[in-house]
Amino acid sequence: MLKNIPPEHPRYQSLLQRETLIEAVENGVAAPAGLVAQGRGEAMDYLFGEETLAFARAAIRAAALAMSLARHPVVSVNGNVAALCPSDLVALSKAGGGILEVNLFYRTPGREEKIESILKSFGASEVLGVGSDASASIPELLSERRRVSPRGILASDCVFVPLEDGDRTEALAALGKTVVTVDLNPLSRTARRAAITIVDNVIRALPLLCEELATVSALPENVRRAELQTYNNQEILAQALDYLTDRMARLARGFREG
Amino acid sequence: MLKNIPPEHPRYQSLLQRETLIEAVENGVAAPAGLVAQGRGEAMDYLFGEETLAFARAAIRAAALAMSLARHPVVSVNGNVAALCPSDLVALSKAGGGILEVNLFYRTPGREEKIESILKSFGASEVLGVGSDASASIPELLSERRRVSPRGILASDCVFVPLEDGDRTEALAALGKTVVTVDLNPLSRTARRAAITIVDNVIRALPLLCEELATVSALPENVRRAELQTYNNQEILAQALDYLTDRMARLARGFREG
């Protein structure tokens, strides 16, 4: 489709991301429901002006602090993030963000292996949660999603779950893990139940998170701990809503003035 | 998937609609990109509290007036609306909303015919725009979407294009047609370029539009014309933004109060 759309089209970047994901569904890397999730993100990103805003930067900083302080951090990978930003996931893992573990909402034959091979093609040395490695289980609503790696999510103290659904986020938080997420909807259950919510497009947030992880890793541990304690996720979500409040009010004025 | 999800799940209705569309994509009725569009709608509907609000009711009234006053109204049908609300489309057509015409963003072999047969299974007597009937063309960005029926969209004075994209809406408006749309994003080009924008979920809006069409049809033509002249679409879009402004501000307060 993008063959027909010129780069100056107002929605070009967004269309590019969309096409990447449609291809991933056709290749069995992402699930059809992942396209719906992508659409939800598109709409919210549009409302936020497709920019990484101050509340997202603050959450990225906190996420980097939490990951750097974790004893056993894990980066949970689903079909959508694997399709949209595989190289950033590998870079994050190498920067200390955690071991990579595939964890899918829809476990269909071959999907885990496809995601593993994508991550490996971008330089991942190990990918957990594939096939028989997902031999442990956590209490969760949907049986097919209970399966986790005993060396990964099960043993983790901090799990990064970008683009995750509410049930899974709640299940991980209930196990006492520090859940860090990327979610463009500040009202979602995922956004509200996570300890740290980066309200941003994952495509923009991951490179910034990698950078920040390198920055904070140079700080003494007690300094990192003290800074992380000042982080308030509900306040960050409220700031995201403040931004929408202001922007919608400004746009409404524009509509009325013509 | 819904087999595993109880009806009391917070997102049940939304999940049901999503599953309907995923099935439609698997059956070739809707396109994969239609799932992304569905997701955009889901996110906006969520922000609007999944209710038909006052600004949507006002636009539905205006849409009914415009359709009832049109010399040659047409209801344009794409894969998503055909999958989500086929019976409402047929009911709208029978209530005087216009002739049904299939018009697809992605014309793939067999899709038009599948949509035609769905509409006919719900009682449509005639469906334009299928195969060689789409023999006319209108000036538009994408060549495959230029094709329209000479007895339908080409000859129309009022076109109802629920869930339409910006390029097509602009093309139809540029031809001088009264474009009526359903779009949950009040900021989209479709919402802004249409003459009448119903900011609501199409599932809820169509039955209300059918009812309103029956109501206004009983009014004298000059009364309908006078009422329609008072309609201001930019003001309606501004009211939709007002609603978001107020709701986001209220939710931010709630987040801060815990």
Coordinates of C-alpha atoms in Angstrom, one line a residue:
Chain A
M1 CA 0.0 0.0 0.0
L2 CA 2.7 2.5 0.9
K3 CA 3.9 2.2 -2.7
N4 CA 0.9 4.4 -3.5
I5 CA 1.3 6.9 -0.7
P6 CA 3.8 9.7 -1.0
P7 CA 6.1 10.4 2.1
E8 CA 4.6 13.8 2.4
H9 CA 1.1 12.3 3.1
P10 CA 0.0 13.6 6.6
R11 CA -0.2 10.1 8.0
Y12 CA 3.0 8.6 6.4
Q13 CA 4.9 7.6 9.5
S14 CA 1.8 6.1 11.1
L15 CA 0.9 4.3 7.9
L16 CA 4.5 2.9 7.7
Q17 CA 4.1 1.4 11.2
R18 CA 0.7 0.0 10.4
E19 CA 2.0 -1.7 7.2
T20 CA 4.9 -3.2 9.2
L21 CA 2.4 -4.8 11.6
I22 CA 0.0 -5.9 8.8
E23 CA 3.0 -7.7 7.3
A24 CA 3.8 -9.3 10.7
V25 CA 0.3 -10.6 10.9
E26 CA 0.5 -12.1 7.4
N27 CA 3.8 -13.7 8.4
G28 CA 2.3 -15.1 11.7
V29 CA 4.6 -13.0 13.9
A30 CA 1.7 -10.9 15.3
A31 CA -1.9 -11.8 15.9
P32 CA -4.9 -10.2 14.1
A33 CA -5.9 -8.7 17.4
G34 CA -2.5 -7.0 17.5
L35 CA -3.7 -4.8 14.6
V36 CA -6.6 -3.6 16.7
A37 CA -4.2 -2.8 19.5
Q38 CA -2.1 -0.9 17.1
G39 CA -5.1 1.1 16.1
R40 CA -5.8 2.0 19.7
G41 CA -2.3 3.2 20.0
E42 CA -2.5 5.2 16.8
A43 CA -5.6 7.1 18.0
M44 CA -4.0 8.0 21.3
D45 CA -0.7 8.9 19.7
Y46 CA -2.6 11.2 17.4
L47 CA -4.2 12.9 20.4
F48 CA -0.8 13.4 22.1
G49 CA 0.5 15.0 18.9
E50 CA 2.8 12.0 18.2
E51 CA 5.5 13.4 20.5
T52 CA 7.3 12.1 23.5
L53 CA 6.1 14.5 26.2
A54 CA 7.5 15.4 29.7
F55 CA 5.4 12.8 31.6
A56 CA 6.8 10.1 29.3
R57 CA 10.3 11.3 29.8
A58 CA 9.9 11.2 33.6
A59 CA 8.5 7.6 33.3
I60 CA 11.4 6.6 31.0
R61 CA 13.8 7.9 33.7
A62 CA 12.0 6.0 36.4
A63 CA 11.9 2.8 34.3
A64 CA 15.6 3.0 33.7
L65 CA 16.2 3.4 37.4
A66 CA 14.0 0.5 38.3
M67 CA 15.6 -1.8 35.7
S68 CA 19.1 -0.8 36.8
L69 CA 18.2 -1.6 40.4
A70 CA 16.5 -4.9 39.7
R71 CA 18.1 -8.1 40.8
H72 CA 16.5 -10.0 37.9
P73 CA 14.9 -7.9 35.3
V74 CA 13.0 -9.4 32.3
V75 CA 11.9 -7.8 29.0
S76 CA 8.6 -9.5 28.0
V77 CA 8.2 -9.6 24.2
N78 CA 4.9 -10.0 22.4
G79 CA 4.1 -10.2 18.7
N80 CA 3.5 -6.4 18.3
V81 CA 6.7 -5.2 19.9
A82 CA 8.7 -8.0 18.2
A83 CA 7.4 -6.7 14.8
L84 CA 7.7 -3.0 15.5
C85 CA 11.0 -2.6 17.3
P86 CA 13.1 -5.9 17.4
S87 CA 16.5 -4.1 17.4
D88 CA 15.5 -1.8 20.2
L89 CA 14.4 -4.8 22.3
V90 CA 17.8 -6.5 21.8
A91 CA 19.6 -3.2 22.6
L92 CA 17.5 -2.7 25.8
S93 CA 18.3 -6.2 26.9
K94 CA 22.0 -5.7 26.3
A95 CA 21.9 -2.3 28.1
G96 CA 20.8 -4.2 31.2
G97 CA 17.0 -3.9 30.8
G98 CA 16.6 -7.6 31.3
I99 CA 16.6 -11.1 29.7
L100 CA 14.3 -11.3 26.7
E101 CA 11.3 -13.6 27.2
V102 CA 8.6 -14.3 24.7
N103 CA 5.1 -14.1 26.2
L104 CA 2.1 -14.1 23.9
F105 CA -1.5 -13.4 24.4
Y106 CA -2.2 -15.8 21.5
R107 CA 0.2 -18.8 21.6
T108 CA -0.2 -20.3 18.2
P109 CA 2.2 -22.9 16.8
G110 CA 5.4 -21.4 15.4
R111 CA 4.8 -17.9 16.6
E112 CA 7.1 -18.1 19.6
E113 CA 9.9 -19.6 17.4
K114 CA 9.4 -16.9 14.7
I115 CA 9.7 -14.1 17.4
E116 CA 12.8 -15.9 18.8
S117 CA 14.4 -16.0 15.4
I118 CA 13.7 -12.3 14.7
L119 CA 15.3 -11.3 18.0
K120 CA 18.3 -13.6 17.3
S121 CA 18.6 -12.1 13.8
F122 CA 19.0 -8.7 15.6
G123 CA 21.7 -10.1 17.9
A124 CA 19.9 -11.6 20.9
S125 CA 22.1 -14.3 22.5
E126 CA 19.2 -16.0 24.4
V127 CA 15.4 -15.8 24.3
L128 CA 13.4 -17.4 27.0
G129 CA 9.8 -18.5 27.1
V130 CA 9.9 -20.5 23.8
G131 CA 8.4 -24.0 23.7
S132 CA 9.2 -26.2 26.6
D133 CA 11.2 -23.4 28.3
A134 CA 7.8 -21.9 29.3
S135 CA 7.4 -24.7 31.8
A136 CA 6.3 -22.7 34.8
S137 CA 2.9 -21.1 35.3
I138 CA 1.5 -18.0 37.1
P139 CA -2.1 -17.5 38.3
E140 CA -3.9 -15.8 35.5
L141 CA -7.3 -15.5 33.8
L142 CA -6.3 -17.1 30.5
S143 CA -4.7 -20.5 30.8
E144 CA -2.7 -20.2 27.6
R145 CA -1.0 -17.1 29.0
R146 CA 0.0 -18.6 32.3
R147 CA 3.1 -20.2 30.9
V148 CA 6.3 -18.5 31.7
S149 CA 10.0 -19.4 31.9
P150 CA 11.2 -20.4 35.4
R151 CA 14.5 -18.6 34.6
G152 CA 12.6 -15.5 33.4
I153 CA 9.3 -14.0 34.4
L154 CA 8.7 -16.5 37.2
A155 CA 12.0 -15.5 38.9
S156 CA 11.9 -11.8 38.0
D157 CA 11.5 -8.9 40.4
C158 CA 11.0 -6.3 37.5
V159 CA 9.2 -7.1 34.3
F160 CA 9.0 -4.7 31.4
V161 CA 5.8 -5.5 29.5
P162 CA 5.4 -3.0 26.6
L163 CA 1.9 -3.0 25.0
E164 CA 0.5 -5.4 27.5
D165 CA -3.2 -6.1 28.3
G166 CA -4.8 -5.4 31.7
D167 CA -5.3 -8.9 32.9
R168 CA -1.6 -9.8 32.5
T169 CA -0.4 -6.6 34.1
E170 CA -2.7 -7.2 37.1
A171 CA -1.5 -10.8 37.4
L172 CA 2.2 -9.7 37.4
A173 CA 1.6 -6.9 39.8
A174 CA -0.3 -9.3 42.1
L175 CA 2.8 -11.5 42.2
G176 CA 4.7 -8.5 43.7
K177 CA 6.8 -7.8 40.6
T178 CA 7.6 -4.2 39.6
V179 CA 5.7 -3.9 36.3
V180 CA 7.0 -1.3 33.8
T181 CA 4.9 -0.7 30.7
V182 CA 4.6 1.4 27.6
D183 CA 0.9 2.2 27.0
L184 CA -0.5 5.2 25.1
N185 CA -3.8 5.1 27.0
P186 CA -3.3 6.6 30.4
L187 CA -6.8 5.2 31.4
S188 CA -6.2 1.6 30.6
R189 CA -6.0 -1.0 33.4
T190 CA -2.4 -1.7 32.3
A191 CA -1.5 2.0 32.7
R192 CA -3.1 2.2 36.1
R193 CA -1.9 -1.0 37.6
A194 CA 1.7 -0.8 36.4
A195 CA 4.3 0.7 38.8
I196 CA 5.8 2.8 36.0
T197 CA 3.8 3.7 32.8
I198 CA 5.5 5.3 29.9
V199 CA 2.7 7.0 27.9
D200 CA 4.4 7.1 24.6
N201 CA 4.7 5.3 21.2
V202 CA 7.0 2.3 21.9
I203 CA 8.9 3.2 18.7
R204 CA 10.0 6.5 20.2
A205 CA 10.3 5.3 23.8
L206 CA 12.6 2.3 23.5
P207 CA 15.6 4.2 22.1
L208 CA 15.2 6.8 24.9
L209 CA 14.9 4.1 27.5
C210 CA 18.2 2.5 26.3
E211 CA 20.0 5.9 26.5
E212 CA 18.6 6.6 30.0
L213 CA 19.6 3.1 31.2
A214 CA 23.2 3.9 30.2
T215 CA 23.0 7.3 32.0
V216 CA 21.6 6.1 35.3
S217 CA 23.9 3.1 35.4
A218 CA 26.7 5.5 36.1
L219 CA 25.0 6.8 39.3
P220 CA 25.6 5.2 42.7
E221 CA 23.0 2.7 43.8
N222 CA 21.8 4.8 46.8
V223 CA 21.3 7.8 44.6
R224 CA 19.3 5.8 42.1
R225 CA 17.1 4.4 44.9
A226 CA 16.5 7.8 46.4
E227 CA 15.5 9.2 43.0
L228 CA 13.2 6.3 42.2
Q229 CA 11.4 6.8 45.5
T230 CA 10.2 10.2 44.4
Y231 CA 8.5 8.8 41.4
N232 CA 4.6 8.8 41.5
N233 CA 3.0 7.0 38.7
Q234 CA -0.6 8.2 39.4
E235 CA 0.8 11.8 39.1
I236 CA 2.4 11.0 35.8
L237 CA -0.9 9.6 34.5
A238 CA -2.7 12.7 35.7
Q239 CA -0.1 14.8 33.8
A240 CA -0.8 12.8 30.6
L241 CA -4.5 13.6 31.2
D242 CA -3.7 17.3 31.9
Y243 CA -2.0 17.4 28.5
L244 CA -5.1 16.0 26.8
T245 CA -7.3 18.4 28.7
D246 CA -5.3 21.4 27.5
R247 CA -4.9 20.2 24.0
M248 CA -8.6 19.4 23.5
A249 CA -9.6 22.7 25.0
R250 CA -7.2 24.5 22.6
L251 CA -8.4 22.6 19.6
A252 CA -12.1 23.3 20.5
R253 CA -11.3 27.0 20.6
G254 CA -9.7 26.6 17.1
F255 CA -12.7 24.8 15.7
R256 CA -15.0 27.6 17.0
E257 CA -12.8 30.4 15.7
G258 CA -12.7 28.6 12.3
Chain B
M1 CA -11.3 -16.1 22.0
L2 CA -14.6 -14.9 23.5
K3 CA -15.2 -18.5 24.5
N4 CA -12.6 -17.8 27.2
I5 CA -13.9 -14.4 28.3
P6 CA -16.8 -14.1 30.7
P7 CA -19.6 -11.6 29.7
E8 CA -18.8 -9.7 33.0
H9 CA -15.3 -8.9 31.7
P10 CA -14.9 -5.0 31.7
R11 CA -14.3 -5.0 27.9
Y12 CA -16.8 -7.7 26.8
Q13 CA -18.9 -5.6 24.4
S14 CA -15.8 -4.1 22.8
L15 CA -14.1 -7.5 22.5
L16 CA -17.3 -8.9 20.9
Q17 CA -17.1 -6.2 18.2
R18 CA -13.4 -6.8 17.8
E19 CA -13.9 -10.6 17.3
T20 CA -16.6 -9.9 14.7
L21 CA -14.2 -7.9 12.7
I22 CA -11.3 -10.3 13.0
E23 CA -13.6 -13.0 11.7
A24 CA -14.6 -10.7 8.8
V25 CA -10.9 -10.3 7.9
E26 CA -10.4 -14.0 8.0
N27 CA -13.4 -14.4 5.7
G28 CA -12.1 -11.7 3.3
V29 CA -15.0 -9.3 4.0
A30 CA -12.9 -6.7 5.7
A31 CA -9.2 -5.8 5.1
P32 CA -6.4 -6.2 7.7
A33 CA -6.1 -2.4 7.9
G34 CA -9.8 -2.4 8.9
L35 CA -8.7 -4.0 12.2
V36 CA -6.4 -1.0 12.8
A37 CA -9.3 1.4 12.1
Q38 CA -11.4 -0.6 14.5
G39 CA -8.7 -0.1 17.2
R40 CA -8.7 3.6 16.6
G41 CA -12.4 3.7 17.1
E42 CA -12.1 1.5 20.3
A43 CA -9.7 4.0 21.8
M44 CA -11.8 7.0 21.1
D45 CA -15.0 5.3 22.2
Y46 CA -13.3 4.4 25.4
L47 CA -12.5 8.1 26.0
F48 CA -16.1 9.1 25.3
G49 CA -17.2 6.5 27.9
E50 CA -18.8 4.3 25.2
E51 CA -22.0 6.4 25.1
T52 CA -23.9 8.3 22.5
L53 CA -23.6 11.9 23.7
A54 CA -25.5 15.1 23.0
F55 CA -23.2 16.2 20.1
A56 CA -23.7 12.8 18.4
R57 CA -27.5 13.0 18.8
A58 CA -27.5 16.5 17.2
A59 CA -25.5 15.2 14.3
I60 CA -27.7 12.2 13.9
R61 CA -30.7 14.6 13.7
A62 CA -29.0 16.7 11.1
A63 CA -27.9 13.6 9.1
A64 CA -31.5 12.4 9.0
L65 CA -32.7 15.8 7.8
A66 CA -30.0 15.9 5.1
M67 CA -30.8 12.4 3.9
S68 CA -34.6 13.1 3.9
L69 CA -34.0 16.2 1.8
A70 CA -31.6 14.7 -0.7
R71 CA -32.7 14.1 -4.2
H72 CA -30.4 11.1 -4.6
P73 CA -28.8 9.9 -1.4
V74 CA -26.4 7.0 -1.3
V75 CA -25.1 4.8 1.6
S76 CA -21.5 3.9 0.9
V77 CA -20.5 0.6 2.4
N78 CA -17.0 -0.6 3.2
G79 CA -15.8 -3.9 4.7
N80 CA -15.9 -2.7 8.3
V81 CA -19.4 -1.4 8.4
A82 CA -20.6 -4.4 6.3
A83 CA -19.1 -6.7 8.9
L84 CA -20.2 -4.7 12.0
C85 CA -23.8 -3.7 11.2
P86 CA -25.2 -5.1 7.9
S87 CA -28.8 -5.2 9.1
D88 CA -28.7 -1.6 10.2
L89 CA -27.3 -0.6 6.8
V90 CA -30.2 -2.3 5.0
A91 CA -32.7 -0.8 7.4
L92 CA -31.2 2.7 6.8
S93 CA -31.4 2.2 3.1
K94 CA -35.1 1.1 3.4
A95 CA -35.9 4.1 5.7
G96 CA -34.8 6.4 2.9
G97 CA -31.1 6.8 3.8
G98 CA -30.0 6.1 0.2
I99 CA -29.2 3.3 -2.2
L100 CA -26.5 0.9 -1.0
E101 CA -23.2 1.1 -2.8
V102 CA -20.1 -0.9 -2.0
N103 CA -17.0 1.3 -2.0
L104 CA -13.8 -0.2 -0.8
F105 CA -10.4 1.2 0.2
Y106 CA -8.9 -2.2 -0.8
R107 CA -10.7 -3.7 -3.8
T108 CA -9.5 -7.3 -3.7
P109 CA -11.1 -10.1 -5.8
G110 CA -14.3 -11.3 -4.3
R111 CA -14.6 -8.8 -1.5
E112 CA -17.3 -6.7 -3.2
E113 CA -19.3 -9.7 -4.0
K114 CA -19.0 -11.0 -0.4
I115 CA -20.3 -7.7 0.9
E116 CA -23.1 -7.6 -1.6
S117 CA -24.2 -11.1 -0.6
I118 CA -24.1 -10.2 3.1
L119 CA -26.3 -7.1 2.5
K120 CA -28.7 -9.2 0.4
S121 CA -28.9 -11.8 3.1
F122 CA -30.2 -9.1 5.3
G123 CA -32.8 -8.1 2.8
A124 CA -31.1 -5.6 0.5
S125 CA -32.9 -5.6 -2.9
E126 CA -30.1 -3.9 -4.8
V127 CA -26.4 -3.2 -4.1
L128 CA -24.5 -0.9 -6.4
G129 CA -20.7 -0.6 -7.0
V130 CA -20.1 -4.3 -7.5
G131 CA -17.9 -5.4 -10.4
S132 CA -18.6 -3.7 -13.7
D133 CA -21.3 -1.5 -12.1
A134 CA -18.4 0.6 -10.7
S135 CA -17.8 1.9 -14.2
A136 CA -17.6 5.6 -13.5
S137 CA -14.7 7.3 -11.8
I138 CA -14.1 10.4 -9.6
P139 CA -10.9 12.3 -9.2
E140 CA -9.1 10.8 -6.2
L141 CA -5.7 10.1 -4.9
L142 CA -5.8 6.3 -5.1
S143 CA -6.7 4.9 -8.4
E144 CA -8.4 1.8 -7.2
R145 CA -10.9 3.8 -5.1
R146 CA -11.9 6.1 -8.0
R147 CA -14.4 3.6 -9.3
V148 CA -18.0 4.4 -8.4
S149 CA -21.4 3.5 -9.8
P150 CA -22.9 6.0 -12.3
R151 CA -26.3 5.3 -10.7
G152 CA -24.9 5.7 -7.2
I153 CA -22.1 7.9 -5.8
L154 CA -21.5 9.6 -9.2
A155 CA -25.1 10.8 -9.4
S156 CA -25.6 11.4 -5.7
D157 CA -26.1 14.8 -3.9
C158 CA -25.7 13.3 -0.4
V159 CA -23.4 10.4 0.5
F160 CA -23.3 8.7 3.8
V161 CA -19.8 7.3 4.4
P162 CA -19.5 5.8 7.8
L163 CA -15.9 5.0 8.9
E164 CA -14.3 6.6 5.9
D165 CA -10.8 7.9 5.4
G166 CA -9.8 11.5 4.9
D167 CA -8.7 11.3 1.3
R168 CA -12.1 9.9 0.1
T169 CA -14.1 12.3 2.3
E170 CA -12.2 15.2 0.8
A171 CA -12.7 13.9 -2.8
L172 CA -16.4 13.6 -2.3
A173 CA -16.7 17.0 -0.6
A174 CA -14.7 18.5 -3.4
L175 CA -17.3 17.2 -5.9
G176 CA -19.9 19.3 -4.0
K177 CA -21.7 16.3 -2.4
T178 CA -23.1 16.6 1.1
V179 CA -20.9 14.2 3.0
V180 CA -22.3 12.6 6.1
T181 CA -20.0 10.4 8.2
V182 CA -19.7 8.5 11.5
D183 CA -16.2 9.0 12.9
L184 CA -15.2 8.7 16.6
N185 CA -12.2 10.9 16.1
P186 CA -13.4 14.6 16.0
L187 CA -9.9 15.6 14.9
S188 CA -9.7 13.4 11.8
R189 CA -9.7 14.9 8.3
T190 CA -12.9 12.9 7.7
A191 CA -14.6 14.5 10.7
R192 CA -13.5 18.0 9.8
R193 CA -14.2 17.8 6.0
A194 CA -17.6 16.2 6.2
A195 CA -20.7 18.4 6.3
I196 CA -22.2 16.3 9.1
T197 CA -20.0 14.2 11.5
I198 CA -21.6 11.8 13.9
V199 CA -19.0 11.3 16.6
D200 CA -20.2 7.9 17.9
N201 CA -19.8 4.2 17.6
V202 CA -21.5 3.1 14.3
I203 CA -23.1 0.2 16.1
R204 CA -25.0 2.6 18.4
A205 CA -25.5 5.4 15.8
L206 CA -27.1 3.5 12.9
P207 CA -30.3 2.4 14.8
L208 CA -30.7 5.9 16.1
L209 CA -30.3 7.3 12.6
C210 CA -33.0 5.0 11.2
E211 CA -35.4 6.1 14.0
E212 CA -34.6 9.8 13.4
L213 CA -35.1 9.4 9.6
A214 CA -38.6 8.1 10.3
T215 CA -39.3 11.0 12.7
V216 CA -38.1 13.8 10.4
S217 CA -39.8 12.3 7.3
A218 CA -43.1 13.3 8.9
L219 CA -42.1 17.0 9.0
P220 CA -42.9 19.4 6.1
E221 CA -39.9 20.0 3.7
N222 CA -39.5 23.7 4.5
V223 CA -39.4 22.9 8.3
R224 CA -36.7 20.3 7.7
R225 CA -34.7 22.7 5.5
A226 CA -34.9 25.5 8.1
E227 CA -33.8 23.2 10.9
L228 CA -30.9 21.8 8.9
Q229 CA -29.7 25.4 8.2
T230 CA -29.1 25.9 11.9
Y231 CA -26.7 22.9 12.1
N232 CA -23.0 23.8 12.6
N233 CA -20.6 20.9 12.2
Q234 CA -17.6 22.8 13.5
E235 CA -19.5 23.6 16.7
I236 CA -20.6 19.9 17.1
L237 CA -16.9 18.8 16.8
A238 CA -15.9 21.5 19.3
Q239 CA -18.6 20.1 21.7
A240 CA -17.1 16.6 21.3
L241 CA -13.7 18.1 22.2
D242 CA -15.3 20.0 25.2
Y243 CA -16.6 16.6 26.4
L244 CA -13.1 15.1 26.3
T245 CA -11.6 18.2 27.9
D246 CA -14.1 17.9 30.9
R247 CA -13.7 14.2 31.2
M248 CA -9.9 14.2 31.1
A249 CA -9.8 17.0 33.7
R250 CA -12.2 15.1 36.0
L251 CA -10.2 11.9 35.6
A252 CA -6.9 13.7 36.3
R253 CA -8.4 15.0 39.6
G254 CA -9.5 11.4 40.4
F255 CA -6.0 10.1 39.8
R256 CA -4.5 12.7 42.1
E257 CA -7.0 12.1 44.8
G258 CA -6.3 8.3 44.6

